[in-house]
Amino acid sequence: MKILVPVKRVVDYNVKIRVKADGTGVELANIKMSMNPFDEIAVEEALRLKEAGKATEVIAVSIGPVKTDETIRTALAMGADRGIWVKTEEAGIEPLAVAKILKAIVAEEAPGLVILGKQAIDDDCNQTGQMLAALLGWAQATFASKVALGDGTVEVTREIDGGLQTLSLDLPAVLTTDLRLNEPRYASLPNIMKAKKKPITERGAAEWGVDLTPRLQVLATTEPTGRTAGIKVSSAAELVGHLKTAGVL
Ligand code: AMP
């Protein structure tokens, strides 16, 4: 069974985001980019299933402009077998277009599982996996914190408000990963070297007639309001006084 893992190139989670002067988005020039953290968890889960003999091949796919292949290379260095790069002019392709492209790739590759991140940390959409499952007509289990692959089925534990829910799905299925599913491995230097030789096939969205035109218009992007400076108090009595004035006590 093949496993398809869509991986998105996003601004690294350690980078302090700066909003562009015209408010149309965030600065991407000369910014460190990395694989979306939830997608690293998805790659790790797929690799563990392969290592357990339950999957035969792990394919990483990414949709994005120049340098997106670096993100696919990271997945290959972690252990994925091959990559598919759907090259676009722009970054930030909306979830519906991404899901339509993934549906076309699923039709060609026939994976038993597609494992996505639960959300991309740049747009926080949390939509692509759900849309893909709907377009394919497949079962889906989102926010997976445990995955147990059986014979033709998969059992998924999900973190829900106040507890856990365990579902059984028939394969093929779409899963999305939550933070506690696993701890992704680091790529070792020899594996980074090996990954350079692994194949990445370049494709174009036009091959499947998928329209990438955005349906949404960003009206404004704003930074969080800064915190006002605190004050130092000289005694507990003064602190209590301030808290009373502020209505806390
Ligand atoms: P989102 O719906 O944008 O929050 O993204 C959820 C998941 O969909 C991500 O964690 C990725 O697994 C996948 N995904 C979204 N956009 C892309 C993309 N451009 N290329 C590959 N995978 C993507």
PDB file of C-alpha atoms and ligand atoms in Angstrom:
ATOM      1  CA  MET A   1       0.000   0.000   0.000  1.00  0.00           C
ATOM      2  CA  LYS A   2       1.243   3.470  -0.913  1.00  0.00           C
ATOM      3  CA  ILE A   3       0.924   6.446   1.429  1.00  0.00           C
ATOM      4  CA  LEU A   4       0.687   9.950   0.004  1.00  0.00           C
ATOM      5  CA  VAL A   5       1.851  12.781   2.272  1.00  0.00           C
ATOM      6  CA  PRO A   6       1.148  16.379   1.207  1.00  0.00           C
ATOM      7  CA  VAL A   7       3.793  18.679   2.703  1.00  0.00           C
ATOM      8  CA  LYS A   8       3.565  22.473   2.652  1.00  0.00           C
ATOM      9  CA  ARG A   9       6.420  24.977   2.665  1.00  0.00           C
ATOM     10  CA  VAL A  10       5.668  27.639   5.265  1.00  0.00           C
ATOM     11  CA  VAL A  11       7.507  30.338   7.221  1.00  0.00           C
ATOM     12  CA  ASP A  12       9.562  28.556   9.890  1.00  0.00           C
ATOM     13  CA  TYR A  13       7.724  28.473  13.212  1.00  0.00           C
ATOM     14  CA  ASN A  14      10.644  30.181  14.993  1.00  0.00           C
ATOM     15  CA  VAL A  15      10.546  33.243  12.729  1.00  0.00           C
ATOM     16  CA  LYS A  16       8.959  36.406  14.094  1.00  0.00           C
ATOM     17  CA  ILE A  17       6.347  37.273  11.468  1.00  0.00           C
ATOM     18  CA  ARG A  18       6.415  40.791  10.007  1.00  0.00           C
ATOM     19  CA  VAL A  19       3.419  42.202   8.166  1.00  0.00           C
ATOM     20  CA  LYS A  20       4.102  43.860   4.788  1.00  0.00           C
ATOM     21  CA  ALA A  21       3.854  47.645   4.811  1.00  0.00           C
ATOM     22  CA  ASP A  22       0.759  47.573   2.536  1.00  0.00           C
ATOM     23  CA  GLY A  23      -1.023  44.988   4.753  1.00  0.00           C
ATOM     24  CA  THR A  24      -1.522  42.521   1.872  1.00  0.00           C
ATOM     25  CA  GLY A  25       0.266  39.723   3.718  1.00  0.00           C
ATOM     26  CA  VAL A  26       3.448  38.861   5.579  1.00  0.00           C
ATOM     27  CA  GLU A  27       7.057  39.373   4.513  1.00  0.00           C
ATOM     28  CA  LEU A  28       8.435  36.296   2.753  1.00  0.00           C
ATOM     29  CA  ALA A  29      11.612  37.772   1.254  1.00  0.00           C
ATOM     30  CA  ASN A  30      14.785  36.391   2.890  1.00  0.00           C
ATOM     31  CA  ILE A  31      12.733  34.575   5.523  1.00  0.00           C
ATOM     32  CA  LYS A  32      13.581  31.049   6.717  1.00  0.00           C
ATOM     33  CA  MET A  33      11.047  28.609   5.328  1.00  0.00           C
ATOM     34  CA  SER A  34      10.469  25.035   6.564  1.00  0.00           C
ATOM     35  CA  MET A  35       8.083  22.143   6.277  1.00  0.00           C
ATOM     36  CA  ASN A  36       4.780  22.780   8.067  1.00  0.00           C
ATOM     37  CA  PRO A  37       5.290  21.115  11.516  1.00  0.00           C
ATOM     38  CA  PHE A  38       2.083  19.038  11.287  1.00  0.00           C
ATOM     39  CA  ASP A  39       3.312  17.711   7.925  1.00  0.00           C
ATOM     40  CA  GLU A  40       6.564  16.535   9.535  1.00  0.00           C
ATOM     41  CA  ILE A  41       4.347  14.524  11.881  1.00  0.00           C
ATOM     42  CA  ALA A  42       2.468  13.150   8.848  1.00  0.00           C
ATOM     43  CA  VAL A  43       5.733  12.104   7.150  1.00  0.00           C
ATOM     44  CA  GLU A  44       6.916  10.463  10.396  1.00  0.00           C
ATOM     45  CA  GLU A  45       3.686   8.486  10.746  1.00  0.00           C
ATOM     46  CA  ALA A  46       3.874   7.288   7.129  1.00  0.00           C
ATOM     47  CA  LEU A  47       7.509   6.227   7.623  1.00  0.00           C
ATOM     48  CA  ARG A  48       6.643   4.318  10.800  1.00  0.00           C
ATOM     49  CA  LEU A  49       3.882   2.445   8.928  1.00  0.00           C
ATOM     50  CA  LYS A  50       6.359   1.590   6.175  1.00  0.00           C
ATOM     51  CA  GLU A  51       8.985   0.464   8.694  1.00  0.00           C
ATOM     52  CA  ALA A  52       6.347  -1.744  10.355  1.00  0.00           C
ATOM     53  CA  GLY A  53       5.831  -3.440   6.962  1.00  0.00           C
ATOM     54  CA  LYS A  54       2.328  -2.012   6.565  1.00  0.00           C
ATOM     55  CA  ALA A  55       3.099   0.318   3.664  1.00  0.00           C
ATOM     56  CA  THR A  56       5.290  -0.161   0.621  1.00  0.00           C
ATOM     57  CA  GLU A  57       6.032   3.383  -0.478  1.00  0.00           C
ATOM     58  CA  VAL A  58       5.834   6.901   0.971  1.00  0.00           C
ATOM     59  CA  ILE A  59       5.315   9.682  -1.587  1.00  0.00           C
ATOM     60  CA  ALA A  60       5.705  13.342  -0.569  1.00  0.00           C
ATOM     61  CA  VAL A  61       3.822  15.902  -2.643  1.00  0.00           C
ATOM     62  CA  SER A  62       3.989  19.676  -2.463  1.00  0.00           C
ATOM     63  CA  ILE A  63       2.282  22.434  -4.401  1.00  0.00           C
ATOM     64  CA  GLY A  64       4.133  25.720  -4.578  1.00  0.00           C
ATOM     65  CA  PRO A  65       6.603  27.986  -6.399  1.00  0.00           C
ATOM     66  CA  VAL A  66      10.404  27.884  -6.713  1.00  0.00           C
ATOM     67  CA  LYS A  67      12.233  26.329  -3.764  1.00  0.00           C
ATOM     68  CA  THR A  68       9.212  24.211  -2.791  1.00  0.00           C
ATOM     69  CA  ASP A  69      11.375  21.266  -3.874  1.00  0.00           C
ATOM     70  CA  GLU A  70      13.550  21.969  -0.788  1.00  0.00           C
ATOM     71  CA  THR A  71      10.597  20.994   1.394  1.00  0.00           C
ATOM     72  CA  ILE A  72      10.073  17.808  -0.619  1.00  0.00           C
ATOM     73  CA  ARG A  73      13.814  17.082  -0.219  1.00  0.00           C
ATOM     74  CA  THR A  74      13.382  17.371   3.557  1.00  0.00           C
ATOM     75  CA  ALA A  75      10.661  14.707   3.414  1.00  0.00           C
ATOM     76  CA  LEU A  76      12.972  12.527   1.277  1.00  0.00           C
ATOM     77  CA  ALA A  77      15.806  13.034   3.786  1.00  0.00           C
ATOM     78  CA  MET A  78      13.486  11.896   6.578  1.00  0.00           C
ATOM     79  CA  GLY A  79      12.904   8.699   4.554  1.00  0.00           C
ATOM     80  CA  ALA A  80      10.139   9.248   1.969  1.00  0.00           C
ATOM     81  CA  ASP A  81      10.798   7.319  -1.244  1.00  0.00           C
ATOM     82  CA  ARG A  82      10.000   9.891  -3.914  1.00  0.00           C
ATOM     83  CA  GLY A  83       8.470  13.297  -4.418  1.00  0.00           C
ATOM     84  CA  ILE A  84       5.969  15.073  -6.638  1.00  0.00           C
ATOM     85  CA  TRP A  85       6.310  18.835  -7.057  1.00  0.00           C
ATOM     86  CA  VAL A  86       3.323  20.645  -8.541  1.00  0.00           C
ATOM     87  CA  LYS A  87       5.060  23.850  -9.549  1.00  0.00           C
ATOM     88  CA  THR A  88       3.066  27.087  -9.356  1.00  0.00           C
ATOM     89  CA  GLU A  89       3.883  30.741 -10.055  1.00  0.00           C
ATOM     90  CA  GLU A  90       2.670  31.927  -6.664  1.00  0.00           C
ATOM     91  CA  ALA A  91       2.718  30.664  -3.075  1.00  0.00           C
ATOM     92  CA  GLY A  92      -0.467  30.484  -1.015  1.00  0.00           C
ATOM     93  CA  ILE A  93      -2.658  28.332  -3.269  1.00  0.00           C
ATOM     94  CA  GLU A  94      -6.047  28.073  -1.535  1.00  0.00           C
ATOM     95  CA  PRO A  95      -7.152  24.781   0.068  1.00  0.00           C
ATOM     96  CA  LEU A  96      -9.828  23.924  -2.531  1.00  0.00           C
ATOM     97  CA  ALA A  97      -7.350  24.166  -5.413  1.00  0.00           C
ATOM     98  CA  VAL A  98      -4.785  22.157  -3.401  1.00  0.00           C
ATOM     99  CA  ALA A  99      -7.434  19.513  -2.662  1.00  0.00           C
ATOM    100  CA  LYS A 100      -8.394  19.277  -6.365  1.00  0.00           C
ATOM    101  CA  ILE A 101      -4.748  18.769  -7.356  1.00  0.00           C
ATOM    102  CA  LEU A 102      -4.312  16.146  -4.634  1.00  0.00           C
ATOM    103  CA  LYS A 103      -7.446  14.375  -5.872  1.00  0.00           C
ATOM    104  CA  ALA A 104      -5.894  14.166  -9.365  1.00  0.00           C
ATOM    105  CA  ILE A 105      -2.650  12.772  -7.912  1.00  0.00           C
ATOM    106  CA  VAL A 106      -4.600  10.249  -5.840  1.00  0.00           C
ATOM    107  CA  ALA A 107      -6.299   9.076  -9.065  1.00  0.00           C
ATOM    108  CA  GLU A 108      -2.850   8.424 -10.609  1.00  0.00           C
ATOM    109  CA  GLU A 109      -1.076   6.956  -7.581  1.00  0.00           C
ATOM    110  CA  ALA A 110      -3.953   5.065  -5.891  1.00  0.00           C
ATOM    111  CA  PRO A 111      -2.624   5.328  -2.312  1.00  0.00           C
ATOM    112  CA  GLY A 112      -4.366   3.491   0.521  1.00  0.00           C
ATOM    113  CA  LEU A 113      -3.889   6.457   2.850  1.00  0.00           C
ATOM    114  CA  VAL A 114      -3.373  10.173   2.443  1.00  0.00           C
ATOM    115  CA  ILE A 115      -1.928  11.703   5.621  1.00  0.00           C
ATOM    116  CA  LEU A 116      -1.991  15.504   5.835  1.00  0.00           C
ATOM    117  CA  GLY A 117      -1.267  17.981   8.598  1.00  0.00           C
ATOM    118  CA  LYS A 118      -4.359  19.151  10.453  1.00  0.00           C
ATOM    119  CA  GLN A 119      -3.517  22.709   9.445  1.00  0.00           C
ATOM    120  CA  ALA A 120      -0.844  24.772   7.807  1.00  0.00           C
ATOM    121  CA  ILE A 121       0.647  27.225  10.311  1.00  0.00           C
ATOM    122  CA  ASP A 122       0.695  30.044   7.747  1.00  0.00           C
ATOM    123  CA  ASP A 123      -2.982  30.238   6.752  1.00  0.00           C
ATOM    124  CA  ASP A 124      -4.426  28.183   9.667  1.00  0.00           C
ATOM    125  CA  CYS A 125      -7.157  27.046   7.264  1.00  0.00           C
ATOM    126  CA  ASN A 126      -7.652  23.487   8.554  1.00  0.00           C
ATOM    127  CA  GLN A 127      -9.572  22.703   5.358  1.00  0.00           C
ATOM    128  CA  THR A 128      -7.474  20.782   2.848  1.00  0.00           C
ATOM    129  CA  GLY A 129      -7.785  17.273   4.315  1.00  0.00           C
ATOM    130  CA  GLN A 130     -11.530  17.621   4.804  1.00  0.00           C
ATOM    131  CA  MET A 131     -12.029  18.966   1.265  1.00  0.00           C
ATOM    132  CA  LEU A 132      -9.892  16.196  -0.216  1.00  0.00           C
ATOM    133  CA  ALA A 133     -11.881  13.492   1.586  1.00  0.00           C
ATOM    134  CA  ALA A 134     -15.122  15.057   0.345  1.00  0.00           C
ATOM    135  CA  LEU A 135     -13.896  15.315  -3.268  1.00  0.00           C
ATOM    136  CA  LEU A 136     -12.712  11.689  -3.190  1.00  0.00           C
ATOM    137  CA  GLY A 137     -15.776  10.417  -1.345  1.00  0.00           C
ATOM    138  CA  TRP A 138     -13.410   8.742   1.165  1.00  0.00           C
ATOM    139  CA  ALA A 139     -13.707   8.371   4.918  1.00  0.00           C
ATOM    140  CA  GLN A 140     -11.698  10.868   6.943  1.00  0.00           C
ATOM    141  CA  ALA A 141     -10.347  11.064  10.486  1.00  0.00           C
ATOM    142  CA  THR A 142      -9.032  14.471  11.471  1.00  0.00           C
ATOM    143  CA  PHE A 143      -6.753  15.454  14.399  1.00  0.00           C
ATOM    144  CA  ALA A 144      -5.323  11.942  14.760  1.00  0.00           C
ATOM    145  CA  SER A 145      -3.335  11.327  17.945  1.00  0.00           C
ATOM    146  CA  LYS A 146      -2.958   7.553  17.368  1.00  0.00           C
ATOM    147  CA  VAL A 147      -3.133   5.499  14.175  1.00  0.00           C
ATOM    148  CA  ALA A 148      -3.403   1.693  14.088  1.00  0.00           C
ATOM    149  CA  LEU A 149      -3.508   0.196  10.613  1.00  0.00           C
ATOM    150  CA  GLY A 150      -5.419  -3.076  10.264  1.00  0.00           C
ATOM    151  CA  ASP A 151      -6.355  -5.222   7.299  1.00  0.00           C
ATOM    152  CA  GLY A 152      -8.371  -2.939   5.026  1.00  0.00           C
ATOM    153  CA  THR A 153      -9.221  -0.663   7.943  1.00  0.00           C
ATOM    154  CA  VAL A 154      -7.535   1.936  10.100  1.00  0.00           C
ATOM    155  CA  GLU A 155      -8.305   2.744  13.728  1.00  0.00           C
ATOM    156  CA  VAL A 156      -7.743   6.365  14.630  1.00  0.00           C
ATOM    157  CA  THR A 157      -7.821   8.004  18.044  1.00  0.00           C
ATOM    158  CA  ARG A 158      -8.749  11.690  17.948  1.00  0.00           C
ATOM    159  CA  GLU A 159      -8.356  14.369  20.560  1.00  0.00           C
ATOM    160  CA  ILE A 160     -11.715  15.983  21.133  1.00  0.00           C
ATOM    161  CA  ASP A 161     -12.992  18.399  23.781  1.00  0.00           C
ATOM    162  CA  GLY A 162     -12.632  16.735  27.172  1.00  0.00           C
ATOM    163  CA  GLY A 163     -11.377  13.359  25.988  1.00  0.00           C
ATOM    164  CA  LEU A 164     -10.533  10.948  23.204  1.00  0.00           C
ATOM    165  CA  GLN A 165     -12.618   9.416  20.432  1.00  0.00           C
ATOM    166  CA  THR A 166     -11.624   6.235  18.587  1.00  0.00           C
ATOM    167  CA  LEU A 167     -12.902   5.645  15.063  1.00  0.00           C
ATOM    168  CA  SER A 168     -12.604   2.755  12.631  1.00  0.00           C
ATOM    169  CA  LEU A 169     -12.431   3.675   8.940  1.00  0.00           C
ATOM    170  CA  ASP A 170     -12.409   1.545   5.813  1.00  0.00           C
ATOM    171  CA  LEU A 171      -9.425   2.135   3.528  1.00  0.00           C
ATOM    172  CA  PRO A 172      -8.677   4.103   1.440  1.00  0.00           C
ATOM    173  CA  ALA A 173      -8.960   7.031   3.814  1.00  0.00           C
ATOM    174  CA  VAL A 174      -7.754  10.532   4.557  1.00  0.00           C
ATOM    175  CA  LEU A 175      -6.124  11.298   7.925  1.00  0.00           C
ATOM    176  CA  THR A 176      -4.931  14.586   9.391  1.00  0.00           C
ATOM    177  CA  THR A 177      -2.331  14.718  12.140  1.00  0.00           C
ATOM    178  CA  ASP A 178      -2.496  16.319  15.565  1.00  0.00           C
ATOM    179  CA  LEU A 179       0.531  17.440  17.568  1.00  0.00           C
ATOM    180  CA  ARG A 180       0.718  14.434  19.884  1.00  0.00           C
ATOM    181  CA  LEU A 181       0.636  11.716  17.191  1.00  0.00           C
ATOM    182  CA  ASN A 182       4.419  11.285  17.224  1.00  0.00           C
ATOM    183  CA  GLU A 183       7.734  13.100  17.460  1.00  0.00           C
ATOM    184  CA  PRO A 184       9.208  13.487  13.985  1.00  0.00           C
ATOM    185  CA  ARG A 185      12.760  12.294  13.407  1.00  0.00           C
ATOM    186  CA  TYR A 186      15.624  14.551  12.340  1.00  0.00           C
ATOM    187  CA  ALA A 187      17.168  13.755   8.978  1.00  0.00           C
ATOM    188  CA  SER A 188      20.698  12.378   9.470  1.00  0.00           C
ATOM    189  CA  LEU A 189      23.549  13.660   7.310  1.00  0.00           C
ATOM    190  CA  PRO A 190      23.855  10.369   5.332  1.00  0.00           C
ATOM    191  CA  ASN A 191      20.101  10.453   4.696  1.00  0.00           C
ATOM    192  CA  ILE A 192      20.313  14.084   3.534  1.00  0.00           C
ATOM    193  CA  MET A 193      22.984  12.961   1.053  1.00  0.00           C
ATOM    194  CA  LYS A 194      20.910   9.953  -0.052  1.00  0.00           C
ATOM    195  CA  ALA A 195      17.856  12.192  -0.540  1.00  0.00           C
ATOM    196  CA  LYS A 196      19.682  14.154  -3.230  1.00  0.00           C
ATOM    197  CA  LYS A 197      19.459  11.080  -5.471  1.00  0.00           C
ATOM    198  CA  LYS A 198      15.776  10.343  -4.832  1.00  0.00           C
ATOM    199  CA  PRO A 199      13.440  11.328  -7.686  1.00  0.00           C
ATOM    200  CA  ILE A 200      11.155  14.368  -7.638  1.00  0.00           C
ATOM    201  CA  THR A 201       8.684  14.525 -10.543  1.00  0.00           C
ATOM    202  CA  GLU A 202       7.685  18.025 -11.640  1.00  0.00           C
ATOM    203  CA  ARG A 203       4.068  18.563 -12.627  1.00  0.00           C
ATOM    204  CA  GLY A 204       1.784  21.518 -13.406  1.00  0.00           C
ATOM    205  CA  ALA A 205      -1.752  22.194 -12.152  1.00  0.00           C
ATOM    206  CA  ALA A 206      -2.836  22.901 -15.753  1.00  0.00           C
ATOM    207  CA  GLU A 207      -2.275  19.196 -16.584  1.00  0.00           C
ATOM    208  CA  TRP A 208      -5.438  18.427 -14.632  1.00  0.00           C
ATOM    209  CA  GLY A 209      -7.252  21.661 -15.538  1.00  0.00           C
ATOM    210  CA  VAL A 210      -7.254  22.900 -11.943  1.00  0.00           C
ATOM    211  CA  ASP A 211      -7.913  26.642 -11.697  1.00  0.00           C
ATOM    212  CA  LEU A 212      -5.560  28.269  -9.171  1.00  0.00           C
ATOM    213  CA  THR A 213      -7.259  31.688  -9.230  1.00  0.00           C
ATOM    214  CA  PRO A 214      -7.838  32.790  -5.612  1.00  0.00           C
ATOM    215  CA  ARG A 215     -11.471  32.963  -4.477  1.00  0.00           C
ATOM    216  CA  LEU A 216     -10.648  35.103  -1.467  1.00  0.00           C
ATOM    217  CA  GLN A 217      -9.341  38.643  -1.310  1.00  0.00           C
ATOM    218  CA  VAL A 218      -7.203  39.608   1.676  1.00  0.00           C
ATOM    219  CA  LEU A 219      -8.556  42.936   2.912  1.00  0.00           C
ATOM    220  CA  ALA A 220      -6.120  43.479   5.766  1.00  0.00           C
ATOM    221  CA  THR A 221      -3.332  41.787   7.714  1.00  0.00           C
ATOM    222  CA  THR A 222      -2.511  43.297  11.077  1.00  0.00           C
ATOM    223  CA  GLU A 223       0.028  42.538  13.774  1.00  0.00           C
ATOM    224  CA  PRO A 224      -1.185  41.853  17.306  1.00  0.00           C
ATOM    225  CA  THR A 225      -1.313  45.016  19.397  1.00  0.00           C
ATOM    226  CA  GLY A 226       1.864  45.365  21.468  1.00  0.00           C
ATOM    227  CA  ARG A 227       1.745  44.818  25.230  1.00  0.00           C
ATOM    228  CA  THR A 228       2.085  47.917  27.400  1.00  0.00           C
ATOM    229  CA  ALA A 229       5.054  48.008  29.772  1.00  0.00           C
ATOM    230  CA  GLY A 230       4.544  46.783  33.358  1.00  0.00           C
ATOM    231  CA  ILE A 231       5.398  48.672  36.540  1.00  0.00           C
ATOM    232  CA  LYS A 232       7.507  47.728  39.581  1.00  0.00           C
ATOM    233  CA  VAL A 233       5.888  48.004  43.025  1.00  0.00           C
ATOM    234  CA  SER A 234       7.828  48.485  46.236  1.00  0.00           C
ATOM    235  CA  SER A 235       5.510  46.615  48.616  1.00  0.00           C
ATOM    236  CA  ALA A 236       2.697  44.076  48.798  1.00  0.00           C
ATOM    237  CA  ALA A 237       0.386  46.823  50.059  1.00  0.00           C
ATOM    238  CA  GLU A 238       1.081  48.907  46.947  1.00  0.00           C
ATOM    239  CA  LEU A 239       0.392  45.837  44.750  1.00  0.00           C
ATOM    240  CA  VAL A 240      -2.945  45.225  46.501  1.00  0.00           C
ATOM    241  CA  GLY A 241      -3.792  48.902  45.980  1.00  0.00           C
ATOM    242  CA  HIS A 242      -3.107  48.658  42.237  1.00  0.00           C
ATOM    243  CA  LEU A 243      -5.111  45.439  41.937  1.00  0.00           C
ATOM    244  CA  LYS A 244      -8.057  47.091  43.716  1.00  0.00           C
ATOM    245  CA  THR A 245      -7.879  50.111  41.406  1.00  0.00           C
ATOM    246  CA  ALA A 246      -7.831  47.783  38.393  1.00  0.00           C
ATOM    247  CA  GLY A 247     -10.900  46.003  39.756  1.00  0.00           C
ATOM    248  CA  VAL A 248      -9.082  42.654  40.053  1.00  0.00           C
ATOM    249  CA  LEU A 249      -9.689  42.480  43.819  1.00  0.00           C
TER     250      LEU A 249
HETATM  251  P1  AMP B   1      -4.642  23.957   5.468  1.00  0.00           P
HETATM  252  O1  AMP B   1      -5.987  23.414   5.088  1.00  0.00           O
HETATM  253  O2  AMP B   1      -4.159  25.049   4.549  1.00  0.00           O
HETATM  254  O3  AMP B   1      -4.576  24.394   6.923  1.00  0.00           O
HETATM  255  O4  AMP B   1      -3.580  22.777   5.281  1.00  0.00           O
HETATM  256  C1  AMP B   1      -3.774  21.484   5.861  1.00  0.00           C
HETATM  257  C2  AMP B   1      -2.794  20.500   5.271  1.00  0.00           C
HETATM  258  O5  AMP B   1      -2.986  20.389   3.852  1.00  0.00           O
HETATM  259  C3  AMP B   1      -1.309  20.851   5.423  1.00  0.00           C
HETATM  260  O6  AMP B   1      -0.838  20.474   6.706  1.00  0.00           O
HETATM  261  C4  AMP B   1      -0.690  20.015   4.299  1.00  0.00           C
HETATM  262  O7  AMP B   1      -0.595  18.641   4.668  1.00  0.00           O
HETATM  263  C5  AMP B   1      -1.751  20.132   3.196  1.00  0.00           C
HETATM  264  N1  AMP B   1      -1.446  21.267   2.293  1.00  0.00           N
HETATM  265  C6  AMP B   1      -2.001  22.500   2.293  1.00  0.00           C
HETATM  266  N2  AMP B   1      -1.467  23.269   1.329  1.00  0.00           N
HETATM  267  C7  AMP B   1      -0.536  22.506   0.702  1.00  0.00           C
HETATM  268  C8  AMP B   1       0.386  22.718  -0.391  1.00  0.00           C
HETATM  269  N3  AMP B   1       0.458  23.888  -1.033  1.00  0.00           N
HETATM  270  N4  AMP B   1       1.187  21.692  -0.759  1.00  0.00           N
HETATM  271  C9  AMP B   1       1.122  20.497  -0.112  1.00  0.00           C
HETATM  272  N5  AMP B   1       0.287  20.246   0.908  1.00  0.00           N
HETATM  273  C10 AMP B   1      -0.525  21.222   1.316  1.00  0.00           C
END
